[in-house]
Amino acid sequence: MNLITLEEKDFFEPGRARLRGRRQQHILQVHRASPGDQLRVGLLNGKIGTGRVIFLDSDTVELQIELQDPPPPALPLTLILALPRPKMLKRVIQHVTALGVKRLYLINAYRVEKSYWQTPWLEDDKLREQCLLGLEQSVDTQMPQIELRKRFKPFVEDELPAISADSLKLVAHPVTESPCPVDIAGRTTLAVGPEGGFIPYEVEKLQEIGFDAVHLGPRILRVETALPVLLGRLFPGR
Amino acid sequence: MNLITLEEKDFFEPGRARLRGRRQQHILQVHRASPGDQLRVGLLNGKIGTGRVIFLDSDTVELQIELQDPPPPALPLTLILALPRPKMLKRVIQHVTALGVKRLYLINAYRVEKSYWQTPWLEDDKLREQCLLGLEQSVDTQMPQIELRKRFKPFVEDELPAISADSLKLVAHPVTESPCPVDIAGRTTLAVGPEGGFIPYEVEKLQEIGFDAVHLGPRILRVETALPVLLGRLFPGR
């Protein structure tokens, strides 16, 4: 937790926040803070600054809050990701949030097992929890928007053209000739398949609406490895 | 398992291998192979090719082996990594192996907890197991060399100058002015600290022997996220 995230409801008067539970425990046990200590805090979807400890006991911490800095810039990216298996999903949400992704569509694909859609980790509060962990890690405050789309074809035909309009459209695909470009300046929509990849029909559907298939080299990577590699390569300056 | 790895001892006559256990089970249950089917195989530290199923029962598979292709090129990188906590260590070994790292030093640092050095995951056969999983994922055969160094200062002073000779020397450090370079052609030695980073003394010791501190942008990433980002950025063509 490199950042303590605050919400409006944590403020009991202007400039003063009171925390209990997970964040209070972290301040007490990991920071081992004392009154007067300064912690890095950020208002969810708002600015970053400092929280000075005013009061701290085993149950409650009160902070004097000053917020002055903007959060780091968002990646100019919309990520279209075939739903990973539940165990990986948690980590992937944390990773991509930490990397600055703000728009994520979790979609179905032929090689996504149906059971994956049943996982409790797709519930709103669970997704939010993983996003928060990613924001706290990367010192960011802007919550990603995550959308679930359980049908591939209607999503790609009816929604994706508008979602990806005026952006560079890429689909990561191991068996193609073009390497993934490096250092993209503009808006990008990146589609990444499940373990085993998109099937040819799915790649073709994406190509029909303007997506270019690109590869990452001769190695086949797991989705959770491939995503940071792709983002580090597309946006090395971010 | 995108590749079935073979060892010399699997061959019962030239060009014929017999497998039992984990690989046999994978061929039976995941590939659901039948006699005549072709599987992608590779000889550990050797070439890649195909294995045609000659015989298969619930216990044993026999393959006719043809090896013709070289493994993908190794990254021209020596990675110096502060020992991660055990749970992350497993994943990190798999990630970096899959990404093509062939020389890895796991070292001590001030923020590495002493207990981490006690984990059974550092035993030779456990490390080898994680490396194998990384190779099988990424369709590679070249085993990484992993060395453990439990004392930071003697390693950096006495060994690292020779290890890193004639290479670009970088230490990933969030609080520095220079961004990490993109698309390095030549040999590189990259040092990556523990969660919380190297302490200033450690960064200075590395700088004294020619390492440049570089950052990855305003975001603080976990080691397992930062590593693929760094490698995707340094070696985008690989």
CSV table of C-alpha atoms in Angstrom, one decimal:
chain,number,residue,atom,x,y,z
A,1,MET,CA,0.0,0.0,0.0
A,2,ASN,CA,2.1,2.9,-1.3
A,3,LEU,CA,-1.0,5.2,-1.1
A,4,ILE,CA,-3.8,5.3,1.4
A,5,THR,CA,-7.0,5.9,-0.7
A,6,LEU,CA,-9.7,8.1,0.8
A,7,GLU,CA,-13.4,8.5,-0.1
A,8,GLU,CA,-15.6,11.5,0.5
A,9,LYS,CA,-17.4,9.6,3.2
A,10,ASP,CA,-14.2,9.2,5.2
A,11,PHE,CA,-14.2,13.0,5.8
A,12,PHE,CA,-15.9,14.0,9.1
A,13,GLU,CA,-15.1,17.7,8.5
A,14,PRO,CA,-13.4,19.6,5.7
A,15,GLY,CA,-9.8,18.4,5.6
A,16,ARG,CA,-10.2,15.8,8.3
A,17,ALA,CA,-10.6,12.1,7.6
A,18,ARG,CA,-11.3,9.3,10.0
A,19,LEU,CA,-10.4,5.7,9.0
A,20,ARG,CA,-11.2,2.3,10.6
A,21,GLY,CA,-10.6,-1.3,9.4
A,22,ARG,CA,-8.1,-2.3,6.7
A,23,ARG,CA,-6.5,1.1,6.1
A,24,GLN,CA,-6.3,2.0,9.8
A,25,GLN,CA,-4.7,-1.4,10.5
A,26,HIS,CA,-2.2,-0.8,7.7
A,27,ILE,CA,-1.3,2.6,9.1
A,28,LEU,CA,-0.9,1.2,12.6
A,29,GLN,CA,0.9,-2.1,11.8
A,30,VAL,CA,2.8,-1.5,8.6
A,31,HIS,CA,3.6,2.2,8.8
A,32,ARG,CA,3.7,2.0,12.6
A,33,ALA,CA,2.7,5.6,12.4
A,34,SER,CA,2.6,8.1,15.4
A,35,PRO,CA,0.8,11.4,15.7
A,36,GLY,CA,2.5,13.9,13.5
A,37,ASP,CA,3.7,11.4,10.9
A,38,GLN,CA,2.9,12.2,7.2
A,39,LEU,CA,1.5,9.5,4.9
A,40,ARG,CA,0.8,9.6,1.2
A,41,VAL,CA,-2.9,9.7,0.6
A,42,GLY,CA,-5.2,10.2,-2.4
A,43,LEU,CA,-8.9,10.9,-2.9
A,44,LEU,CA,-10.5,8.2,-5.0
A,45,ASN,CA,-10.8,9.7,-8.5
A,46,GLY,CA,-9.2,12.8,-7.2
A,47,LYS,CA,-5.9,14.3,-6.1
A,48,ILE,CA,-2.9,12.9,-4.2
A,49,GLY,CA,-1.3,14.6,-1.2
A,50,THR,CA,-0.4,14.0,2.4
A,51,GLY,CA,-2.3,12.9,5.5
A,52,ARG,CA,-0.8,14.0,8.8
A,53,VAL,CA,-1.7,11.7,11.7
A,54,ILE,CA,-3.7,13.7,14.3
A,55,PHE,CA,-5.0,10.8,16.4
A,56,LEU,CA,-4.4,7.0,16.4
A,57,ASP,CA,-5.5,4.2,18.6
A,58,SER,CA,-6.1,0.5,18.1
A,59,ASP,CA,-9.4,1.2,16.3
A,60,THR,CA,-9.3,4.6,14.6
A,61,VAL,CA,-7.0,6.9,12.9
A,62,GLU,CA,-7.7,10.6,12.2
A,63,LEU,CA,-5.8,12.4,9.4
A,64,GLN,CA,-5.3,16.0,8.5
A,65,ILE,CA,-5.5,15.9,4.7
A,66,GLU,CA,-3.9,18.1,2.1
A,67,LEU,CA,-4.4,17.2,-1.6
A,68,GLN,CA,-2.4,19.0,-4.2
A,69,ASP,CA,-1.1,16.7,-6.9
A,70,PRO,CA,-2.9,15.1,-9.9
A,71,PRO,CA,-2.8,11.3,-10.2
A,72,PRO,CA,-0.4,9.9,-12.8
A,73,PRO,CA,-1.8,10.1,-16.4
A,74,ALA,CA,-4.0,7.2,-17.5
A,75,LEU,CA,-2.8,5.0,-20.4
A,76,PRO,CA,-4.6,6.1,-23.6
A,77,LEU,CA,-5.8,2.5,-23.9
A,78,THR,CA,-8.9,0.4,-24.0
A,79,LEU,CA,-8.1,-3.2,-23.1
A,80,ILE,CA,-10.4,-6.0,-24.5
A,81,LEU,CA,-9.4,-9.1,-22.6
A,82,ALA,CA,-10.8,-12.6,-22.9
A,83,LEU,CA,-11.9,-13.5,-19.3
A,84,PRO,CA,-9.0,-15.3,-17.6
A,85,ARG,CA,-9.4,-18.2,-15.2
A,86,PRO,CA,-10.5,-17.0,-11.8
A,87,LYS,CA,-7.1,-17.4,-10.0
A,88,MET,CA,-5.4,-15.4,-12.7
A,89,LEU,CA,-8.3,-12.8,-13.0
A,90,LYS,CA,-7.5,-11.4,-9.5
A,91,ARG,CA,-3.9,-10.8,-10.3
A,92,VAL,CA,-4.6,-9.5,-13.8
A,93,ILE,CA,-7.0,-6.9,-12.5
A,94,GLN,CA,-4.4,-5.7,-10.0
A,95,HIS,CA,-1.6,-5.7,-12.7
A,96,VAL,CA,-3.5,-3.8,-15.3
A,97,THR,CA,-4.9,-1.3,-12.7
A,98,ALA,CA,-1.3,-0.7,-11.5
A,99,LEU,CA,-0.2,-0.2,-15.0
A,100,GLY,CA,-2.7,2.6,-15.6
A,101,VAL,CA,-5.4,0.9,-17.6
A,102,LYS,CA,-8.7,2.7,-17.1
A,103,ARG,CA,-11.1,1.0,-19.6
A,104,LEU,CA,-11.3,-2.8,-19.5
A,105,TYR,CA,-13.8,-5.1,-21.2
A,106,LEU,CA,-13.7,-8.7,-20.0
A,107,ILE,CA,-15.2,-10.7,-22.9
A,108,ASN,CA,-16.1,-14.2,-23.8
A,109,ALA,CA,-14.2,-16.2,-26.4
A,110,TYR,CA,-14.2,-19.8,-27.6
A,111,ARG,CA,-11.4,-20.9,-25.3
A,112,VAL,CA,-12.9,-19.2,-22.2
A,113,GLU,CA,-14.4,-21.9,-20.1
A,114,LYS,CA,-18.0,-21.3,-19.3
A,115,SER,CA,-17.4,-21.9,-15.6
A,116,TYR,CA,-15.1,-18.8,-15.4
A,117,TRP,CA,-18.2,-16.6,-15.7
A,118,GLN,CA,-19.5,-18.1,-12.4
A,119,THR,CA,-16.6,-16.9,-10.2
A,120,PRO,CA,-17.5,-14.6,-7.3
A,121,TRP,CA,-14.4,-12.6,-8.3
A,122,LEU,CA,-16.5,-11.0,-11.1
A,123,GLU,CA,-18.9,-9.4,-8.6
A,124,ASP,CA,-18.7,-5.6,-8.5
A,125,ASP,CA,-17.3,-5.3,-5.0
A,126,LYS,CA,-14.6,-8.0,-5.6
A,127,LEU,CA,-13.5,-6.3,-8.8
A,128,ARG,CA,-13.4,-3.0,-7.0
A,129,GLU,CA,-11.3,-4.5,-4.2
A,130,GLN,CA,-8.7,-5.7,-6.7
A,131,CYS,CA,-8.7,-2.4,-8.5
A,132,LEU,CA,-8.1,-0.6,-5.2
A,133,LEU,CA,-5.1,-2.8,-4.5
A,134,GLY,CA,-3.7,-1.9,-7.9
A,135,LEU,CA,-4.3,1.8,-7.2
A,136,GLU,CA,-2.7,1.6,-3.8
A,137,GLN,CA,0.3,-0.2,-5.2
A,138,SER,CA,0.9,2.3,-8.1
A,139,VAL,CA,0.0,5.5,-6.3
A,140,ASP,CA,-3.0,6.3,-8.4
A,141,THR,CA,-6.5,7.4,-7.6
A,142,GLN,CA,-8.5,6.9,-10.8
A,143,MET,CA,-10.7,3.8,-10.7
A,144,PRO,CA,-10.8,1.7,-13.9
A,145,GLN,CA,-14.1,1.0,-15.5
A,146,ILE,CA,-14.6,-2.7,-16.0
A,147,GLU,CA,-17.4,-4.0,-18.2
A,148,LEU,CA,-18.4,-7.7,-18.7
A,149,ARG,CA,-19.5,-9.0,-22.1
A,150,LYS,CA,-20.6,-12.6,-22.2
A,151,ARG,CA,-21.2,-12.9,-25.9
A,152,PHE,CA,-18.3,-12.4,-28.3
A,153,LYS,CA,-20.0,-11.8,-31.6
A,154,PRO,CA,-22.6,-9.2,-30.6
A,155,PHE,CA,-19.9,-7.3,-28.7
A,156,VAL,CA,-17.4,-7.3,-31.6
A,157,GLU,CA,-20.1,-6.5,-34.2
A,158,ASP,CA,-22.3,-4.0,-32.4
A,159,GLU,CA,-20.2,-2.3,-29.7
A,160,LEU,CA,-16.5,-2.6,-30.5
A,161,PRO,CA,-16.5,-0.5,-33.6
A,162,ALA,CA,-17.7,2.5,-31.6
A,163,ILE,CA,-15.5,1.7,-28.6
A,164,SER,CA,-12.4,1.5,-30.8
A,165,ALA,CA,-13.2,4.4,-33.2
A,166,ASP,CA,-10.3,6.7,-33.9
A,167,SER,CA,-7.8,4.5,-32.2
A,168,LEU,CA,-5.0,2.2,-33.2
A,169,LYS,CA,-6.6,-1.3,-33.1
A,170,LEU,CA,-4.4,-4.3,-32.3
A,171,VAL,CA,-5.1,-7.9,-31.4
A,172,ALA,CA,-2.2,-9.8,-29.8
A,173,HIS,CA,-1.9,-13.1,-31.7
A,174,PRO,CA,1.2,-15.4,-31.5
A,175,VAL,CA,0.9,-16.7,-35.1
A,176,THR,CA,1.1,-13.6,-37.3
A,177,GLU,CA,3.8,-11.8,-39.2
A,178,SER,CA,3.8,-8.3,-37.8
A,179,PRO,CA,5.6,-7.5,-34.5
A,180,CYS,CA,3.8,-5.4,-31.9
A,181,PRO,CA,4.7,-1.8,-32.4
A,182,VAL,CA,6.8,0.2,-29.9
A,183,ASP,CA,6.0,3.5,-28.3
A,184,ILE,CA,2.5,4.4,-29.6
A,185,ALA,CA,1.6,8.0,-29.1
A,186,GLY,CA,-2.1,7.9,-29.6
A,187,ARG,CA,-5.2,6.2,-28.4
A,188,THR,CA,-5.1,2.4,-28.7
A,189,THR,CA,-7.5,-0.5,-28.4
A,190,LEU,CA,-5.8,-3.7,-27.6
A,191,ALA,CA,-7.5,-7.1,-27.7
A,192,VAL,CA,-5.8,-10.0,-25.9
A,193,GLY,CA,-7.2,-13.6,-26.1
A,194,PRO,CA,-7.4,-16.3,-23.5
A,195,GLU,CA,-4.8,-19.0,-22.7
A,196,GLY,CA,-4.4,-20.8,-26.0
A,197,GLY,CA,-5.3,-17.6,-27.9
A,198,PHE,CA,-8.3,-16.4,-29.9
A,199,ILE,CA,-9.5,-19.0,-32.5
A,200,PRO,CA,-9.0,-18.0,-36.2
A,201,TYR,CA,-12.7,-17.0,-36.5
A,202,GLU,CA,-12.4,-14.6,-33.6
A,203,VAL,CA,-9.2,-13.0,-35.1
A,204,GLU,CA,-11.0,-12.7,-38.4
A,205,LYS,CA,-14.0,-11.0,-36.8
A,206,LEU,CA,-11.6,-8.5,-35.1
A,207,GLN,CA,-9.7,-8.0,-38.4
A,208,GLU,CA,-13.0,-7.3,-40.2
A,209,ILE,CA,-13.6,-4.2,-38.0
A,210,GLY,CA,-10.0,-2.9,-38.5
A,211,PHE,CA,-7.9,-4.7,-35.9
A,212,ASP,CA,-4.3,-5.7,-36.9
A,213,ALA,CA,-2.9,-8.9,-35.6
A,214,VAL,CA,0.5,-8.4,-33.9
A,215,HIS,CA,2.9,-10.8,-32.1
A,216,LEU,CA,5.3,-10.4,-29.3
A,217,GLY,CA,8.2,-12.5,-30.6
A,218,PRO,CA,8.8,-16.3,-30.8
A,219,ARG,CA,7.8,-17.0,-27.2
A,220,ILE,CA,4.3,-17.8,-26.1
A,221,LEU,CA,3.6,-16.0,-22.9
A,222,ARG,CA,0.9,-16.4,-20.3
A,223,VAL,CA,-1.7,-13.6,-20.3
A,224,GLU,CA,-0.4,-12.2,-17.0
A,225,THR,CA,3.1,-12.0,-18.4
A,226,ALA,CA,2.1,-10.8,-21.8
A,227,LEU,CA,0.0,-7.9,-20.6
A,228,PRO,CA,2.8,-6.0,-18.8
A,229,VAL,CA,5.1,-6.8,-21.7
A,230,LEU,CA,2.6,-5.4,-24.2
A,231,LEU,CA,1.9,-2.3,-22.2
A,232,GLY,CA,5.6,-1.7,-21.5
A,233,ARG,CA,6.2,-1.9,-25.2
A,234,LEU,CA,3.3,0.1,-26.4
A,235,PHE,CA,3.7,2.9,-23.8
A,236,PRO,CA,7.3,2.9,-22.6
A,237,GLY,CA,7.1,6.5,-21.5
A,238,ARG,CA,4.1,6.0,-19.1
B,1,MET,CA,2.6,-26.8,-21.7
B,2,ASN,CA,3.1,-25.6,-25.2
B,3,LEU,CA,6.2,-27.8,-25.5
B,4,ILE,CA,7.0,-31.2,-24.1
B,5,THR,CA,10.5,-31.1,-22.8
B,6,LEU,CA,12.7,-34.2,-23.2
B,7,GLU,CA,16.0,-35.2,-21.6
B,8,GLU,CA,18.6,-37.6,-22.9
B,9,LYS,CA,17.5,-40.2,-20.4
B,10,ASP,CA,14.0,-40.3,-21.9
B,11,PHE,CA,15.4,-41.9,-25.1
B,12,PHE,CA,15.4,-45.7,-25.0
B,13,GLU,CA,16.8,-45.9,-28.6
B,14,PRO,CA,17.9,-43.2,-31.0
B,15,GLY,CA,14.9,-41.1,-32.0
B,16,ARG,CA,12.5,-42.8,-29.6
B,17,ALA,CA,11.5,-41.5,-26.2
B,18,ARG,CA,9.4,-43.0,-23.5
B,19,LEU,CA,7.7,-40.8,-21.0
B,20,ARG,CA,5.8,-41.5,-17.7
B,21,GLY,CA,4.4,-39.3,-15.0
B,22,ARG,CA,3.6,-35.6,-15.5
B,23,ARG,CA,4.4,-35.3,-19.2
B,24,GLN,CA,2.6,-38.6,-20.0
B,25,GLN,CA,-0.4,-37.4,-18.1
B,26,HIS,CA,-0.5,-34.1,-19.9
B,27,ILE,CA,-0.3,-35.8,-23.3
B,28,LEU,CA,-3.1,-38.2,-22.3
B,29,GLN,CA,-5.4,-35.8,-20.6
B,30,VAL,CA,-4.8,-32.3,-22.0
B,31,HIS,CA,-3.7,-33.2,-25.6
B,32,ARG,CA,-6.0,-36.3,-25.6
B,33,ALA,CA,-3.5,-37.6,-28.0
B,34,SER,CA,-3.8,-40.8,-30.0
B,35,PRO,CA,-1.1,-42.8,-31.9
B,36,GLY,CA,-0.1,-40.9,-35.0
B,37,ASP,CA,-0.7,-37.4,-33.4
B,38,GLN,CA,2.2,-34.9,-33.6
B,39,LEU,CA,3.2,-33.0,-30.5
B,40,ARG,CA,5.7,-30.1,-30.2
B,41,VAL,CA,8.7,-31.4,-28.3
B,42,GLY,CA,12.2,-30.0,-27.4
B,43,LEU,CA,15.3,-31.5,-26.0
B,44,LEU,CA,16.4,-29.7,-22.8
B,45,ASN,CA,19.3,-27.3,-23.8
B,46,GLY,CA,18.8,-28.6,-27.4
B,47,LYS,CA,16.6,-28.3,-30.4
B,48,ILE,CA,12.9,-28.2,-30.9
B,49,GLY,CA,10.8,-30.4,-33.2
B,50,THR,CA,8.0,-32.9,-33.2
B,51,GLY,CA,7.1,-36.1,-31.4
B,52,ARG,CA,4.8,-38.5,-33.1
B,53,VAL,CA,2.9,-40.7,-30.7
B,54,ILE,CA,3.8,-44.4,-31.4
B,55,PHE,CA,2.2,-45.9,-28.3
B,56,LEU,CA,0.1,-44.6,-25.5
B,57,ASP,CA,-1.6,-46.2,-22.5
B,58,SER,CA,-2.6,-45.0,-19.1
B,59,ASP,CA,1.0,-45.2,-17.8
B,60,THR,CA,3.4,-44.7,-20.7
B,61,VAL,CA,3.7,-42.8,-24.0
B,62,GLU,CA,6.3,-43.5,-26.6
B,63,LEU,CA,7.2,-40.8,-29.1
B,64,GLN,CA,9.1,-40.8,-32.4
B,65,ILE,CA,11.3,-37.7,-32.2
B,66,GLU,CA,12.5,-35.4,-34.9
B,67,LEU,CA,14.4,-32.3,-33.7
B,68,GLN,CA,15.3,-29.6,-36.3
B,69,ASP,CA,14.7,-26.1,-35.0
B,70,PRO,CA,16.8,-24.0,-32.7
B,71,PRO,CA,15.2,-22.6,-29.5
B,72,PRO,CA,14.3,-18.9,-29.5
B,73,PRO,CA,17.3,-16.6,-28.9
B,74,ALA,CA,18.1,-15.9,-25.3
B,75,LEU,CA,17.8,-12.3,-24.0
B,76,PRO,CA,21.3,-10.7,-23.8
B,77,LEU,CA,20.6,-10.0,-20.2
B,78,THR,CA,21.9,-10.8,-16.8
B,79,LEU,CA,19.2,-10.2,-14.2
B,80,ILE,CA,20.2,-9.3,-10.6
B,81,LEU,CA,17.1,-9.7,-8.5
B,82,ALA,CA,16.6,-9.1,-4.8
B,83,LEU,CA,15.1,-12.3,-3.5
B,84,PRO,CA,11.3,-11.9,-3.6
B,85,ARG,CA,9.0,-13.4,-1.0
B,86,PRO,CA,8.4,-17.1,-1.5
B,87,LYS,CA,4.9,-16.9,-3.0
B,88,MET,CA,6.1,-14.4,-5.6
B,89,LEU,CA,9.4,-16.2,-6.2
B,90,LYS,CA,7.7,-19.1,-7.9
B,91,ARG,CA,5.8,-16.9,-10.3
B,92,VAL,CA,8.8,-14.7,-10.9
B,93,ILE,CA,11.0,-17.6,-11.9
B,94,GLN,CA,8.4,-18.8,-14.3
B,95,HIS,CA,7.8,-15.3,-15.7
B,96,VAL,CA,11.5,-14.5,-16.3
B,97,THR,CA,12.2,-18.0,-17.7
B,98,ALA,CA,9.3,-17.6,-20.1
B,99,LEU,CA,10.6,-14.2,-21.1
B,100,GLY,CA,14.0,-15.6,-22.1
B,101,VAL,CA,16.2,-14.7,-19.2
B,102,LYS,CA,19.2,-17.2,-19.0
B,103,ARG,CA,21.3,-15.7,-16.2
B,104,LEU,CA,19.7,-14.8,-12.9
B,105,TYR,CA,21.3,-13.9,-9.6
B,106,LEU,CA,19.0,-13.9,-6.6
B,107,ILE,CA,20.7,-11.7,-4.1
B,108,ASN,CA,20.1,-10.3,-0.6
B,109,ALA,CA,19.2,-6.7,0.1
B,110,TYR,CA,18.3,-4.7,3.2
B,111,ARG,CA,14.5,-5.1,2.5
B,112,VAL,CA,14.7,-8.8,1.8
B,113,GLU,CA,13.3,-10.5,4.9
B,114,LYS,CA,15.8,-13.1,6.3
B,115,SER,CA,13.1,-15.7,6.4
B,116,TYR,CA,12.8,-15.6,2.6
B,117,TRP,CA,16.1,-17.5,2.4
B,118,GLN,CA,14.6,-20.4,4.3
B,119,THR,CA,12.0,-21.2,1.7
B,120,PRO,CA,12.1,-24.7,0.1
B,121,TRP,CA,11.4,-23.0,-3.2
B,122,LEU,CA,15.1,-22.1,-3.3
B,123,GLU,CA,16.1,-25.8,-3.5
B,124,ASP,CA,17.7,-26.8,-6.7
B,125,ASP,CA,15.0,-29.2,-7.8
B,126,LYS,CA,12.2,-26.7,-7.0
B,127,LEU,CA,13.9,-23.9,-8.9
B,128,ARG,CA,14.4,-26.3,-11.8
B,129,GLU,CA,10.7,-27.2,-11.7
B,130,GLN,CA,9.6,-23.6,-12.0
B,131,CYS,CA,12.1,-23.0,-14.9
B,132,LEU,CA,10.8,-26.1,-16.7
B,133,LEU,CA,7.2,-24.7,-16.4
B,134,GLY,CA,8.5,-21.4,-17.9
B,135,LEU,CA,10.3,-23.2,-20.8
B,136,GLU,CA,7.2,-25.3,-21.5
B,137,GLN,CA,5.1,-22.2,-21.6
B,138,SER,CA,7.3,-20.2,-23.9
B,139,VAL,CA,8.4,-23.1,-26.2
B,140,ASP,CA,12.1,-22.8,-25.2
B,141,THR,CA,14.6,-25.5,-24.2
B,142,GLN,CA,17.5,-23.5,-22.7
B,143,MET,CA,17.6,-23.8,-18.9
B,144,PRO,CA,18.4,-20.6,-17.1
B,145,GLN,CA,21.3,-20.6,-14.7
B,146,ILE,CA,20.2,-19.4,-11.3
B,147,GLU,CA,22.8,-18.4,-8.6
B,148,LEU,CA,22.0,-17.4,-5.0
B,149,ARG,CA,24.1,-14.8,-3.2
B,150,LYS,CA,23.1,-14.2,0.4
B,151,ARG,CA,25.5,-11.2,1.0
B,152,PHE,CA,24.9,-8.0,-0.8
B,153,LYS,CA,28.2,-6.2,-0.4
B,154,PRO,CA,30.7,-8.9,-1.2
B,155,PHE,CA,28.6,-9.8,-4.3
B,156,VAL,CA,28.5,-6.3,-5.6
B,157,GLU,CA,32.1,-5.5,-4.8
B,158,ASP,CA,33.8,-8.7,-5.7
B,159,GLU,CA,31.7,-10.4,-8.3
B,160,LEU,CA,29.4,-8.0,-10.0
B,161,PRO,CA,32.0,-5.9,-11.8
B,162,ALA,CA,33.2,-9.0,-13.7
B,163,ILE,CA,29.6,-10.3,-14.2
B,164,SER,CA,28.5,-7.0,-15.7
B,165,ALA,CA,31.7,-6.2,-17.6
B,166,ASP,CA,31.1,-4.8,-21.1
B,167,SER,CA,27.4,-4.6,-20.6
B,168,LEU,CA,24.9,-1.7,-20.1
B,169,LYS,CA,24.4,-1.6,-16.4
B,170,LEU,CA,21.0,-0.5,-15.1
B,171,VAL,CA,19.3,-0.5,-11.7
B,172,ALA,CA,15.6,0.0,-11.6
B,173,HIS,CA,14.8,2.6,-9.0
B,174,PRO,CA,11.6,4.5,-8.7
B,175,VAL,CA,13.1,7.8,-7.4
B,176,THR,CA,15.5,8.9,-10.1
B,177,GLU,CA,15.4,11.3,-13.0
B,178,SER,CA,16.3,9.0,-16.0
B,179,PRO,CA,13.7,6.9,-17.6
B,180,CYS,CA,14.5,3.3,-18.5
B,181,PRO,CA,15.8,3.2,-22.1
B,182,VAL,CA,13.9,1.5,-24.8
B,183,ASP,CA,15.1,-1.2,-27.3
B,184,ILE,CA,18.7,-1.9,-26.2
B,185,ALA,CA,20.7,-3.8,-28.8
B,186,GLY,CA,23.6,-5.0,-26.6
B,187,ARG,CA,24.3,-6.9,-23.5
B,188,THR,CA,22.6,-5.6,-20.4
B,189,THR,CA,22.9,-6.2,-16.7
B,190,LEU,CA,19.7,-5.2,-14.9
B,191,ALA,CA,19.4,-5.0,-11.1
B,192,VAL,CA,15.9,-5.0,-9.6
B,193,GLY,CA,15.3,-4.4,-5.9
B,194,PRO,CA,12.9,-6.0,-3.4
B,195,GLU,CA,9.4,-4.7,-2.6
B,196,GLY,CA,10.0,-1.2,-1.2
B,197,GLY,CA,13.2,-0.9,-3.4
B,198,PHE,CA,16.9,-0.9,-2.8
B,199,ILE,CA,17.9,1.4,0.0
B,200,PRO,CA,20.0,4.5,-1.0
B,201,TYR,CA,23.2,2.8,0.3
B,202,GLU,CA,22.6,-0.2,-2.1
B,203,VAL,CA,21.8,2.1,-5.1
B,204,GLU,CA,25.1,4.0,-4.3
B,205,LYS,CA,27.1,0.7,-4.2
B,206,LEU,CA,25.7,-0.2,-7.6
B,207,GLN,CA,26.4,3.2,-9.0
B,208,GLU,CA,30.0,3.0,-7.7
B,209,ILE,CA,30.6,0.1,-10.1
B,210,GLY,CA,28.9,1.8,-13.0
B,211,PHE,CA,25.2,1.1,-12.7
B,212,ASP,CA,22.8,3.8,-13.8
B,213,ALA,CA,19.5,4.3,-11.9
B,214,VAL,CA,16.5,4.3,-14.2
B,215,HIS,CA,12.8,4.6,-13.5
B,216,LEU,CA,9.7,3.2,-15.2
B,217,GLY,CA,7.4,6.2,-14.9
B,218,PRO,CA,5.4,7.7,-12.1
B,219,ARG,CA,3.8,4.4,-11.1
B,220,ILE,CA,5.3,2.1,-8.4
B,221,LEU,CA,4.9,-1.5,-9.6
B,222,ARG,CA,5.2,-4.8,-7.9
B,223,VAL,CA,8.3,-6.7,-8.9
B,224,GLU,CA,6.3,-9.3,-10.8
B,225,THR,CA,4.7,-6.6,-12.8
B,226,ALA,CA,7.8,-4.5,-13.2
B,227,LEU,CA,9.9,-7.3,-14.6
B,228,PRO,CA,7.9,-8.0,-17.8
B,229,VAL,CA,7.5,-4.2,-18.3
B,230,LEU,CA,11.2,-3.7,-18.0
B,231,LEU,CA,12.0,-6.6,-20.4
B,232,GLY,CA,9.3,-5.6,-22.8
B,233,ARG,CA,10.8,-2.2,-22.9
B,234,LEU,CA,14.5,-3.1,-23.1
B,235,PHE,CA,14.1,-5.8,-25.6
B,236,PRO,CA,10.9,-5.2,-27.6
B,237,GLY,CA,12.1,-7.2,-30.5
B,238,ARG,CA,12.7,-10.4,-28.6
